[in-house]
PDB file of C-alpha atoms and ligand atoms in Angstrom:
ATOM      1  CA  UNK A1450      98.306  77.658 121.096  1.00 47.00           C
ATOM      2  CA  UNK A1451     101.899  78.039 122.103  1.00 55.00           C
ATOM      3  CA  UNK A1452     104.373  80.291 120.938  1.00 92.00           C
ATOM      4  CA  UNK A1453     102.899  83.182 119.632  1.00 97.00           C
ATOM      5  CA  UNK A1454     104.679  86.316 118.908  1.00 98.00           C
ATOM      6  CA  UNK A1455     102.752  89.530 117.745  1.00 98.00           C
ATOM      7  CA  UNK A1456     103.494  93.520 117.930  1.00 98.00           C
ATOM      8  CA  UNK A1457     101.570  96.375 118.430  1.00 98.00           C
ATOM      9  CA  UNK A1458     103.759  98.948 116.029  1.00 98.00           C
ATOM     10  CA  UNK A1459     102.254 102.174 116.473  1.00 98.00           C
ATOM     11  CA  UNK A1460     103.607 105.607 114.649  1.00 97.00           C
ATOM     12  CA  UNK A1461     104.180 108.582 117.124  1.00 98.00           C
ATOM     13  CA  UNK A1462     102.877 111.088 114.798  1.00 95.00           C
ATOM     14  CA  UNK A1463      99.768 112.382 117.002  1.00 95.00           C
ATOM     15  CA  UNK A1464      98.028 111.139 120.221  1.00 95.00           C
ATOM     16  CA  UNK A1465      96.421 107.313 120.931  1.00 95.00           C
ATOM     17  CA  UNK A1466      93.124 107.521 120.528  1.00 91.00           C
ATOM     18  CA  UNK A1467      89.678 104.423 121.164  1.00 90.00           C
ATOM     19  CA  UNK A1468      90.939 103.207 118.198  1.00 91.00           C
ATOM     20  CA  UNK A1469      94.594 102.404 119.132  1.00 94.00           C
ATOM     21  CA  UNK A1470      93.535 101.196 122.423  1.00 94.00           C
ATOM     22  CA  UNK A1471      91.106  98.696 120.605  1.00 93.00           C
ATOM     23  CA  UNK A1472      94.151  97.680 118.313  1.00 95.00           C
ATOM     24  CA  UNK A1473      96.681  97.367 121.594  1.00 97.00           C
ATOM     25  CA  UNK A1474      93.725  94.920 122.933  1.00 96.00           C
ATOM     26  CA  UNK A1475      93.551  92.867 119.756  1.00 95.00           C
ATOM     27  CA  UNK A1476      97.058  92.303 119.758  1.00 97.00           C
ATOM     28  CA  UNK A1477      98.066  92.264 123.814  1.00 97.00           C
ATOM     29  CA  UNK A1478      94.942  89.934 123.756  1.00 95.00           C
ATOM     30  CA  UNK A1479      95.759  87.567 121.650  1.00 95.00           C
ATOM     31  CA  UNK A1480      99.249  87.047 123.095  1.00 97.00           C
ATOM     32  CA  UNK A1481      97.667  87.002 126.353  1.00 95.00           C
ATOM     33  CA  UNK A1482      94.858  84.166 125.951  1.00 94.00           C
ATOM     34  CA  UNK A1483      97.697  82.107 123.934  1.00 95.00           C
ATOM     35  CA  UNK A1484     100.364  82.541 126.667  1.00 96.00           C
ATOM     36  CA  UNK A1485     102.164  84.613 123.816  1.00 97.00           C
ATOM     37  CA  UNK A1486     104.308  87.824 123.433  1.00 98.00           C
ATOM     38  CA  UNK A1487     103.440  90.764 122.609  1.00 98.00           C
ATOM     39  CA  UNK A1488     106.200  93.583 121.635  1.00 98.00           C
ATOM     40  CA  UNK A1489     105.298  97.414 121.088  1.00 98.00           C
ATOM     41  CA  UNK A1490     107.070  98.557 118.507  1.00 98.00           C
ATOM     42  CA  UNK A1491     107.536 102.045 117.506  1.00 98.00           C
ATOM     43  CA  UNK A1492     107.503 102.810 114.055  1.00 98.00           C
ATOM     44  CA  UNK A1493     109.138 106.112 113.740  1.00 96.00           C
ATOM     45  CA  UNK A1494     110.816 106.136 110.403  1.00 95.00           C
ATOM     46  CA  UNK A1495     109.254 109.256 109.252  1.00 92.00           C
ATOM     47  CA  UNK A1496     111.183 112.081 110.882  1.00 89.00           C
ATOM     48  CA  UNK A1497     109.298 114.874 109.993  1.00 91.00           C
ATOM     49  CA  UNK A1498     106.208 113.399 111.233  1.00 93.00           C
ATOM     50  CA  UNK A1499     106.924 111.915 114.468  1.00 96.00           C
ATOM     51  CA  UNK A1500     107.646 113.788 117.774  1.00 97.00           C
ATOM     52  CA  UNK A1501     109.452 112.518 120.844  1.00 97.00           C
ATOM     53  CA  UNK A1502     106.059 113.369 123.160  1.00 97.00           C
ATOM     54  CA  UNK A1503     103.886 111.774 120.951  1.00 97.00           C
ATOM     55  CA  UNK A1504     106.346 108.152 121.402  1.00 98.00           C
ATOM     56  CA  UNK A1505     106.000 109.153 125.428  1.00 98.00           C
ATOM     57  CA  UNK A1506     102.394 109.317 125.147  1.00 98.00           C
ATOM     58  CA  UNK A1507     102.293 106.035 124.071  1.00 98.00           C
ATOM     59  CA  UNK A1508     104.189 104.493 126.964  1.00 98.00           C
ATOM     60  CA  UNK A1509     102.007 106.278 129.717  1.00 98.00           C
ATOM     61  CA  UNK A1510      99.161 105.162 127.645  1.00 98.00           C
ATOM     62  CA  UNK A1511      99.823 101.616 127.248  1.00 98.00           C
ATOM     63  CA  UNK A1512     100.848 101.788 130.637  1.00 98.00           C
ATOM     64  CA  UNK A1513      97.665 103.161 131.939  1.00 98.00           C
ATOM     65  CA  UNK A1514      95.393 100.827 130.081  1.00 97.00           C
ATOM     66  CA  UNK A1515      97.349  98.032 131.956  1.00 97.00           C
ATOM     67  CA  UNK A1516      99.465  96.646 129.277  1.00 97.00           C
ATOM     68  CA  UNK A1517     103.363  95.585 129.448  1.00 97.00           C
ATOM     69  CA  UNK A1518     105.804  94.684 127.023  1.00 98.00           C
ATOM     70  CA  UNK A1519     109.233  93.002 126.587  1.00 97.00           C
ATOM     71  CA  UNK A1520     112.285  95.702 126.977  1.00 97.00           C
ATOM     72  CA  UNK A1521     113.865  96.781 124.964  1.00 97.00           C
ATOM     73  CA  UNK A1522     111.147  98.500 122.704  1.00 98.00           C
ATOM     74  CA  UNK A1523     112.302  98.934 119.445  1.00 98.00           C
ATOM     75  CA  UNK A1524     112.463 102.335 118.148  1.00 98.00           C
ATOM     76  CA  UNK A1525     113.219 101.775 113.957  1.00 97.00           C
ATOM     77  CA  UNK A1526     114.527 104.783 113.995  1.00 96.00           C
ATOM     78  CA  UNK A1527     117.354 103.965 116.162  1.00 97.00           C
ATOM     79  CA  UNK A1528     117.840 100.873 113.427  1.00 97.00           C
ATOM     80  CA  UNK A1529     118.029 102.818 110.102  1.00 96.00           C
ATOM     81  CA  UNK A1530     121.300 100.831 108.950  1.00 96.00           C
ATOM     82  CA  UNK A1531     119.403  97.111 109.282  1.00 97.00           C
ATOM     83  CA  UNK A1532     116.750  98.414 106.727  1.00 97.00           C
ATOM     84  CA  UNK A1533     119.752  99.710 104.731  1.00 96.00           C
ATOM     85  CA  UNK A1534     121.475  96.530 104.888  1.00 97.00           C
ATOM     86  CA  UNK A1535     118.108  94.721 103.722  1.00 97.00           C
ATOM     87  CA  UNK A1536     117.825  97.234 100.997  1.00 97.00           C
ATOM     88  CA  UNK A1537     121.191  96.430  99.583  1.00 97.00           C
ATOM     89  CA  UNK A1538     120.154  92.905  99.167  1.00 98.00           C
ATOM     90  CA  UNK A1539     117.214  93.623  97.049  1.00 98.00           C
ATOM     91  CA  UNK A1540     119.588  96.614  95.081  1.00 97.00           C
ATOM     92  CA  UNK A1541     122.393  93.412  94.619  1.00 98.00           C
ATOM     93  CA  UNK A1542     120.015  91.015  92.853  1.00 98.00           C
ATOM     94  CA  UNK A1543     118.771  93.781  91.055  1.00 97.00           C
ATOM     95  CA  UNK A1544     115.116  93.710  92.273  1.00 98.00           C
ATOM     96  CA  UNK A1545     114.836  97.477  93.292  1.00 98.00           C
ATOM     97  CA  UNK A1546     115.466 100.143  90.675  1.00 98.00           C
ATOM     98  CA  UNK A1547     115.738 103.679  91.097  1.00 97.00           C
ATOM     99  CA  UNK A1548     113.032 106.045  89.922  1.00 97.00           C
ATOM    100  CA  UNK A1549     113.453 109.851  89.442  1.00 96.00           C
ATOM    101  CA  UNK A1550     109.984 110.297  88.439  1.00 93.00           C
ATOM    102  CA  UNK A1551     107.815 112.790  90.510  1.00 88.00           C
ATOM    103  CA  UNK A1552     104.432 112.370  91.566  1.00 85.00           C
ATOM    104  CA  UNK A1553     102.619 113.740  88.518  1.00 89.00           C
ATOM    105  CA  UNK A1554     104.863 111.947  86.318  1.00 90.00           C
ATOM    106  CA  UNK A1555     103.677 109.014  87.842  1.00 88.00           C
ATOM    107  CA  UNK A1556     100.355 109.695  87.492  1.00 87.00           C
ATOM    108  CA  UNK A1557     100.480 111.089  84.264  1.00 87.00           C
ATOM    109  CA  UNK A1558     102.235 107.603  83.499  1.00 85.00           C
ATOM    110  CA  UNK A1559      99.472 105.634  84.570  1.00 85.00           C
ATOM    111  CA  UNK A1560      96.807 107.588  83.202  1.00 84.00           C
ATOM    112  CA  UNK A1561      98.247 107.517  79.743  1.00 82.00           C
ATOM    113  CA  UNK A1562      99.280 103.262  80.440  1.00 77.00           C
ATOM    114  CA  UNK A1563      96.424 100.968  77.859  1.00 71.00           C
ATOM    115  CA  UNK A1564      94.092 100.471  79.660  1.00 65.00           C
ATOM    116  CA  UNK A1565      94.665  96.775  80.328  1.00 61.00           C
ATOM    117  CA  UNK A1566      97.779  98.011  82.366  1.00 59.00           C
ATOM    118  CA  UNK A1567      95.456  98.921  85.071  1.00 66.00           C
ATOM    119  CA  UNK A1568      95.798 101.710  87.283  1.00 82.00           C
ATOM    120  CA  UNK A1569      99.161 101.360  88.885  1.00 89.00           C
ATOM    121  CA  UNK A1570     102.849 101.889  88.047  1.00 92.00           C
ATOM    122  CA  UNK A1571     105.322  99.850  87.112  1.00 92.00           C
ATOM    123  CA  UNK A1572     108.891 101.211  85.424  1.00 92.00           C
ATOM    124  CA  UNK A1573     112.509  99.582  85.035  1.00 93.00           C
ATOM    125  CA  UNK A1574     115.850 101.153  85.228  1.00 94.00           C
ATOM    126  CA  UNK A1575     116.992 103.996  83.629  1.00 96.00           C
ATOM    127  CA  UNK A1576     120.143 103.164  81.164  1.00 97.00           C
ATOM    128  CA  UNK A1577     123.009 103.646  83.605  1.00 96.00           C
ATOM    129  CA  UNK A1578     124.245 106.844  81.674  1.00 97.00           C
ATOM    130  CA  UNK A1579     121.132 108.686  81.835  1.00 97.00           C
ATOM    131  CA  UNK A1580     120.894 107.247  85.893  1.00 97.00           C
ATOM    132  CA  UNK A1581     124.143 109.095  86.074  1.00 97.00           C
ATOM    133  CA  UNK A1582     123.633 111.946  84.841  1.00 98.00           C
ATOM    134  CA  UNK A1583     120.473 112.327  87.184  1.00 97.00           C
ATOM    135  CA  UNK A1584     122.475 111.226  90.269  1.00 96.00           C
ATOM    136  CA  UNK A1585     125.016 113.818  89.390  1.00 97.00           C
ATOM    137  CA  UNK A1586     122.509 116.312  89.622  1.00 97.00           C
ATOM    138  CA  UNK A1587     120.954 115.951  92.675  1.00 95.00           C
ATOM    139  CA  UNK A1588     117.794 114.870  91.659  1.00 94.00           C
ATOM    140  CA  UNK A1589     115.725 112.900  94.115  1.00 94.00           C
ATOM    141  CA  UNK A1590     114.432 109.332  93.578  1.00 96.00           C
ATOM    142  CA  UNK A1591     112.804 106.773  95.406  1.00 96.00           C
ATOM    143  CA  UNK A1592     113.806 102.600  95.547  1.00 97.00           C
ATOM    144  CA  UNK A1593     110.927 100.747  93.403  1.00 97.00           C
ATOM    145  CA  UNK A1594     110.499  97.337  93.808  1.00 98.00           C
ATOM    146  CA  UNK A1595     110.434  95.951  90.493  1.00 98.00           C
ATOM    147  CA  UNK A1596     107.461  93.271  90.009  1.00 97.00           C
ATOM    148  CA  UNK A1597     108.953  91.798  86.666  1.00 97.00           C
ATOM    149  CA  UNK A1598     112.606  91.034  87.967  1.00 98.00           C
ATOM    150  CA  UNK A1599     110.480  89.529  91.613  1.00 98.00           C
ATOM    151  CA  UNK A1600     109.065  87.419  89.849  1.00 98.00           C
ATOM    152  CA  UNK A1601     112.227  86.682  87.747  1.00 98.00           C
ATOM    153  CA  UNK A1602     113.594  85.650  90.441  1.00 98.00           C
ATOM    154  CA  UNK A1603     111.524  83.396  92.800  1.00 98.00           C
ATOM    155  CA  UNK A1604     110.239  82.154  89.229  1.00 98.00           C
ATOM    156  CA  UNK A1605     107.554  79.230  90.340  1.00 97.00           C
ATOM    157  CA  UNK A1606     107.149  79.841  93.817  1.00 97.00           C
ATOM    158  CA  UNK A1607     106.467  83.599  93.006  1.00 97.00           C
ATOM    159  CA  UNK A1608     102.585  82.245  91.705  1.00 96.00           C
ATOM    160  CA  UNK A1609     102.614  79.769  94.814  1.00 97.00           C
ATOM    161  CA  UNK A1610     102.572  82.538  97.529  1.00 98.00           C
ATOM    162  CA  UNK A1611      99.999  82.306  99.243  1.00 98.00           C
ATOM    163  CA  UNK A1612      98.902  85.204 102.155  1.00 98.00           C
ATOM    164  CA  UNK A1613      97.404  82.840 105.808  1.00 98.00           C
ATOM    165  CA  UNK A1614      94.161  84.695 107.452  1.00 97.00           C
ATOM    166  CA  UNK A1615      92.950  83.651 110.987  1.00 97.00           C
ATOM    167  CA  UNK A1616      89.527  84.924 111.652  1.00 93.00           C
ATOM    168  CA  UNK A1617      90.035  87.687 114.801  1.00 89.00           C
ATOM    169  CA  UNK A1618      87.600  85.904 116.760  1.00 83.00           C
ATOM    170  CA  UNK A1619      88.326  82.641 115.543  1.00 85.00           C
ATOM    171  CA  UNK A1620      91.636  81.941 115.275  1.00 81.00           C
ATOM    172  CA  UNK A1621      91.388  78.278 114.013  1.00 84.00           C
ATOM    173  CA  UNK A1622      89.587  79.174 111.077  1.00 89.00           C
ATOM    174  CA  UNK A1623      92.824  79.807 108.741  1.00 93.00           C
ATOM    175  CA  UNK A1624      91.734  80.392 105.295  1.00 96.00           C
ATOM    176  CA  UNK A1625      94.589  81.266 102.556  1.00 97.00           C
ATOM    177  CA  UNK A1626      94.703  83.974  99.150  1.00 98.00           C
ATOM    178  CA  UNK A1627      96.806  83.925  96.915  1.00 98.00           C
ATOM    179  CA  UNK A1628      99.222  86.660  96.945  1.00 98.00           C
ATOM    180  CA  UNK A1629      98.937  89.414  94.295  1.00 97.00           C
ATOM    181  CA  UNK A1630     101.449  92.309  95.042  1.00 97.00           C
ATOM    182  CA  UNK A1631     100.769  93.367  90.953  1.00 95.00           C
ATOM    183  CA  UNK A1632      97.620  94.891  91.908  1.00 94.00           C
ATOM    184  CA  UNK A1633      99.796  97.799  93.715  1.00 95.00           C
ATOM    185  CA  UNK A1634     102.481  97.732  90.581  1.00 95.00           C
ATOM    186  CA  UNK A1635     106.303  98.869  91.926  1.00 97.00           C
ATOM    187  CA  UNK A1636     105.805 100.722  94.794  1.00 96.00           C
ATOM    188  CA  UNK A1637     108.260 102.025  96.587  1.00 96.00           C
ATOM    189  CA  UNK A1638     110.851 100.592  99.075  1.00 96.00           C
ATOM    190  CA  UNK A1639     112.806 103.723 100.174  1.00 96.00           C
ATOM    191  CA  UNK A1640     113.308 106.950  99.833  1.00 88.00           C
ATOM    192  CA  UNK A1641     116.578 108.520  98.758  1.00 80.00           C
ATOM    193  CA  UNK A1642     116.329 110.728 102.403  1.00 76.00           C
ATOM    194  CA  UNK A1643     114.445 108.057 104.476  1.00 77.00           C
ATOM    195  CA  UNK A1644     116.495 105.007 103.240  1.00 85.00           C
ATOM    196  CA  UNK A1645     113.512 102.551 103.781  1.00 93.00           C
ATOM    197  CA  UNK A1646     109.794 102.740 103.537  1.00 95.00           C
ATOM    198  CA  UNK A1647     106.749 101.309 105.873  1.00 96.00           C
ATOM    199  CA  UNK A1648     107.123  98.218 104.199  1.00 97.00           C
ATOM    200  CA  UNK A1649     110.782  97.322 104.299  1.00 98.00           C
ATOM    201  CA  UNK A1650     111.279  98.227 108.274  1.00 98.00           C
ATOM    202  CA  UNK A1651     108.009  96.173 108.673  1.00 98.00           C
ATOM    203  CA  UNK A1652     109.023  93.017 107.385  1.00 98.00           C
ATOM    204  CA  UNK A1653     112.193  92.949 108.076  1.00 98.00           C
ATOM    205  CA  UNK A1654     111.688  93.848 112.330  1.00 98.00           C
ATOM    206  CA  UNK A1655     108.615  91.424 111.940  1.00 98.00           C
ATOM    207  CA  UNK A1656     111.681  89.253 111.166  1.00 98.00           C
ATOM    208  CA  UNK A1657     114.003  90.104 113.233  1.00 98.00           C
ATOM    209  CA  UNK A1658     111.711  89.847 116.263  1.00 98.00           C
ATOM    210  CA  UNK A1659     110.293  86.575 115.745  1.00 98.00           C
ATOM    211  CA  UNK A1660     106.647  87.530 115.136  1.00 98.00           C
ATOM    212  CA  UNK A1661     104.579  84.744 114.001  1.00 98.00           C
ATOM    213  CA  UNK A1662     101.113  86.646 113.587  1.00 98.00           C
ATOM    214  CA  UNK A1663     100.659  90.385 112.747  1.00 98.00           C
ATOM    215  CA  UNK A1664      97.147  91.404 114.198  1.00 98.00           C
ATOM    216  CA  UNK A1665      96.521  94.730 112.886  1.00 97.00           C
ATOM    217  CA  UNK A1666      93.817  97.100 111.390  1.00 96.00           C
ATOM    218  CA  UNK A1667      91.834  95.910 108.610  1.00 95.00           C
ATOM    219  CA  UNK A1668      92.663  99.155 106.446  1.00 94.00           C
ATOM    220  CA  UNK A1669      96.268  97.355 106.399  1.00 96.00           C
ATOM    221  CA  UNK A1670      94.708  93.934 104.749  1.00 97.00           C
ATOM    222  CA  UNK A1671      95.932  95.094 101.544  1.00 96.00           C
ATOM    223  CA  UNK A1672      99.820  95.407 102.604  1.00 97.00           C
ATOM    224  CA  UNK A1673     100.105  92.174 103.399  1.00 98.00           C
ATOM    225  CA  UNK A1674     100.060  91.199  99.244  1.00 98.00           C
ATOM    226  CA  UNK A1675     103.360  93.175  99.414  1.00 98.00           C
ATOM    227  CA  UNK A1676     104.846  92.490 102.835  1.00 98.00           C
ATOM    228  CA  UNK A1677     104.631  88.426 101.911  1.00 98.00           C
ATOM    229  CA  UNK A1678     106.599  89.268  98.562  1.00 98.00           C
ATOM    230  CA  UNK A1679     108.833  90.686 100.366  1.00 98.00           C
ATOM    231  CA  UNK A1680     109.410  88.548 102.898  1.00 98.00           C
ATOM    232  CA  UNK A1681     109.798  85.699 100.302  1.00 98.00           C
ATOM    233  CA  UNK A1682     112.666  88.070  98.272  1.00 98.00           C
ATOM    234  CA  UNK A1683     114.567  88.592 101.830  1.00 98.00           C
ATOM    235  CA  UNK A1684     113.901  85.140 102.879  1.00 98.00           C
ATOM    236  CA  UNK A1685     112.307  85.779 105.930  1.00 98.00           C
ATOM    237  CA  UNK A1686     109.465  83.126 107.230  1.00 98.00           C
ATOM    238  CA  UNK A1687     105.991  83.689 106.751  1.00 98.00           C
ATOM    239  CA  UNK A1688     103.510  85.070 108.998  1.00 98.00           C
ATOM    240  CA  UNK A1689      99.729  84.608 110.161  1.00 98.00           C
ATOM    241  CA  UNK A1690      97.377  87.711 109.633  1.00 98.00           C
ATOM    242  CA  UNK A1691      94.845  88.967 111.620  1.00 97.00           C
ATOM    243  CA  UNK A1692      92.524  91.785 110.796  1.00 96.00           C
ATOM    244  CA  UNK A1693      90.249  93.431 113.310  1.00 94.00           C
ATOM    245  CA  UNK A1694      87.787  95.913 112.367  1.00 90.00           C
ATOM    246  CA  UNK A1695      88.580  99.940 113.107  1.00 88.00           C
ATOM    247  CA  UNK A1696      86.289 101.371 115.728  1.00 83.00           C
ATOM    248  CA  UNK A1697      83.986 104.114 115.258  1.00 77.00           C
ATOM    249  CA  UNK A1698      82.297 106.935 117.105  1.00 72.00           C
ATOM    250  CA  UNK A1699      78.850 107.612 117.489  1.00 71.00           C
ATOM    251  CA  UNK A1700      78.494 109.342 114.485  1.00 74.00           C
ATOM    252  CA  UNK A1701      79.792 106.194 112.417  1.00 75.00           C
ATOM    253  CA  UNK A1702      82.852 107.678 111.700  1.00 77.00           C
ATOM    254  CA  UNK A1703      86.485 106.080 112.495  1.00 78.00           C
ATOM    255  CA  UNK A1704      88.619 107.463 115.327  1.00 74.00           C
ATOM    256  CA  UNK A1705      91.344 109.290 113.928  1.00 70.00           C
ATOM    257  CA  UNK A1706      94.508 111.131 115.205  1.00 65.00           C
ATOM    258  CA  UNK A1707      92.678 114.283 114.116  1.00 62.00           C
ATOM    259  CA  UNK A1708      89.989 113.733 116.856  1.00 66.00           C
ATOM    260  CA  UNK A1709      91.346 115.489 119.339  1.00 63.00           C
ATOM    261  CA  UNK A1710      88.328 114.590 122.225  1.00 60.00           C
ATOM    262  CA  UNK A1711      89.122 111.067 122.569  1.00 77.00           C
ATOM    263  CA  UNK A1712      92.610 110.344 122.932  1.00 92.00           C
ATOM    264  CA  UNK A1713      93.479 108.499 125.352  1.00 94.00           C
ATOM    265  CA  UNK A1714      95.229 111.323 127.028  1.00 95.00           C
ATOM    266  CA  UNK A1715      92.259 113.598 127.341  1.00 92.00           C
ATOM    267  CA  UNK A1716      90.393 110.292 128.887  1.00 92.00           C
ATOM    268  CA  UNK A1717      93.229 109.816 131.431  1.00 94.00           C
ATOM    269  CA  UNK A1718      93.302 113.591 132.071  1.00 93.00           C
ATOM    270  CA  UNK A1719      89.291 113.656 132.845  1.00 91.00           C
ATOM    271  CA  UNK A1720      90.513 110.903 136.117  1.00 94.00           C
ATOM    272  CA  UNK A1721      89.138 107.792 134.021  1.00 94.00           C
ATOM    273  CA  UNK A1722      90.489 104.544 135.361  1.00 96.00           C
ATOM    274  CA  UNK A1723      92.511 103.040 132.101  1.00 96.00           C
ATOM    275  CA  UNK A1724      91.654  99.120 133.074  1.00 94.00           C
ATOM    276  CA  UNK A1725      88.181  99.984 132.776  1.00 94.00           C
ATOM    277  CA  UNK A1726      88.732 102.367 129.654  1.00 92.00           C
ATOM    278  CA  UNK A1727      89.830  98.652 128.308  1.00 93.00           C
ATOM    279  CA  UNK A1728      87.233  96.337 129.768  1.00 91.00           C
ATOM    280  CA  UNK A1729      84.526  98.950 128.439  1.00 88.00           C
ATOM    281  CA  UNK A1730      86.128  99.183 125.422  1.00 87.00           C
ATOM    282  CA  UNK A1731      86.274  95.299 125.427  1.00 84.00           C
ATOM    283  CA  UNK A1732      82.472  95.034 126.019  1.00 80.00           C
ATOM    284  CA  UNK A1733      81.866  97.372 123.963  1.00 72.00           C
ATOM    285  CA  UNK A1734      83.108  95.202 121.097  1.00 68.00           C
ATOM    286  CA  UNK A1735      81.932  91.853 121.909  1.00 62.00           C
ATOM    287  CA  UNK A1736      78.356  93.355 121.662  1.00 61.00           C
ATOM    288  CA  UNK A1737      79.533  94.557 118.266  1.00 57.00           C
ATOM    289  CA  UNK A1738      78.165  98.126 118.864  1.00 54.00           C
ATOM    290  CA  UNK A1739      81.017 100.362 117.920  1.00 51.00           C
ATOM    291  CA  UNK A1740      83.107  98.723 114.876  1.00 49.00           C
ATOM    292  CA  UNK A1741      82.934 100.020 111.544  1.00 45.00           C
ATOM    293  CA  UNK A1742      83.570  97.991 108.239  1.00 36.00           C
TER     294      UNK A1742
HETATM  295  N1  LIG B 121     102.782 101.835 112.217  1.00 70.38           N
HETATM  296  C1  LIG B 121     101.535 101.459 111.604  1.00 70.38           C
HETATM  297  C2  LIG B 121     100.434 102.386 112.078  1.00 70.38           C
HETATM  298  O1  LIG B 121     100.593 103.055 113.072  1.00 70.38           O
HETATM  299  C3  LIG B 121     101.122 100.031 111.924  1.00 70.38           C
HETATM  300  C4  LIG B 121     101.825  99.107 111.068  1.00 70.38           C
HETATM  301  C5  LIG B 121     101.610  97.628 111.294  1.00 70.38           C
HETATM  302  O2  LIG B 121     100.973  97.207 112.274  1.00 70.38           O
HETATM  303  O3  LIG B 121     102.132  96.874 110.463  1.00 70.38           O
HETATM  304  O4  LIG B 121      99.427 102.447 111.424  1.00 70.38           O
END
């Protein structure tokens, strides 16, 4: 296969652990076997929880376990007016609204929806004096994608979309879903303070930097029902998925940022050689001995 663009996008909001370094393979790999690219990507939109040593710690990482990447990386936080701009689009056709509900409104919302609603929100605009009034006041709200005027407006093909699934170890096995972003209601798009959620900076850099398959961690399946809506709204092509399992320890549990023992930084500080950090961690996988569901 020729041409294949992917990203490994992590968030600098603790230390690379197994785990990351098993993603970075998936995704490095798979570039690498199809004579591909692979671009790191950091995904630090959330201010409060990302910290400049953390983003650091990824580059000596990545570094260390032998991987390289096209220059420049891009940082989203250096691109907050692009996911602005894409916002704006979805504000002018009128498929975001805003919502000044809080958290326990929300829920309380749901809980009291019939029960054929299911379990998720889904609002509509306030009546523009009322909006106002809020917006007068101060009062935060967050961007809400609304699932009624989406499908409004891509009418037809808004049933047709369909969500493309290569099999990790298998890429020519390509089965496709059907998309179905109602199953997660409105969610939110942006944040009156952060201007843009996970979701919008995703699609749209996945966009912007040409990536025809996003190989990431199976506990992200589920965002790709929203990410192809979106990209359909914006207009941005379609993309392949991959899912690889997450890795767990011995104890069956998954590596997480909280795990302080195995980051990759304590591994690198005990004199481990990273290249063999990834071929064990390579092995490790192919005999299937450390993955979790
Ligand atoms: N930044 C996300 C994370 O660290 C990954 C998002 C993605 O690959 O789409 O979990």
């Amino acid at each position: 296969m020729t041409g294949l663009v992917t990203r490994f996008a992590p968030s600098p909001t603790g230390l690379l652990h197994l785990g990351h370094a098993y993603a970075a393979i998936c995704a490095f790999g798979a570039a690498d076997e199809a004579g591909g690219i692979c671009h790191l990507r950091i995904e630090d939109i959330d201010q409060t929880r990302c910290r400049p040593e953390f983003e650091e710690a990824i580059y000596t990482d990545l570094r260390w376990l032998g991987f390289d990447w096209p220059c420049p990386v891009r940082r989203q936080s250096a691109h907050l007016d692009d996911y602005q701009a894409a916002l704006d689009r979805l504000i002018a056709e009128g498929l975001v609204y805003r919502c000044f509900r809080t958290r326990k409104e929300i829920a309380d919302a749901i809980a009291s929806a019939p029960h054929e609603a299911g379990e998720v929100f889904t609002g509509s605009p306030l009546p523009a004096s009322e909006e106002a009034a809020l917006l007068a006041s101060g009062a935060p709200y967050a961007w809400r994608l609304s699932l009624a005027a989406a499908r409004a407006f891509l009418g037809a093909e808004h049933d047709r979309l369909t969500i493309r699934i290569e099999a990790l170890d298998a890429p020519r096995q390509l089965r496709e879903i059907r998309a179905d972003p109602a199953q997660f209601g409105d969610v939110v798009i942006a944040r009156k303070d952060a201007g843009t959620s996970y979701h919008l900076a995703s699609v749209h850099d996945d966009a912007l930097q040409g990536v025809t398959h996003v190989i990431r961690g199976v506990d992200l399946a589920s965002s790709a029902h929203i990410h192809r809506l979106l990209q359909a709204l914006l207009g941005y092509p379609p993309v392949i998925y991959r899912h690889h399992p997450l890795l767990t320890g011995p104890d069956g549990r998954r590596y997480a940022k909280r795990d302080r023992s195995l980051t990759l930084q304590a591994l690198r500080s005990a004199g481990h050689d990273g290249e063999a950090v990834r071929r064990l961690v390579k092995d490790h996988l192919a005999r299937g001995d450390i993955l979790g569901q």
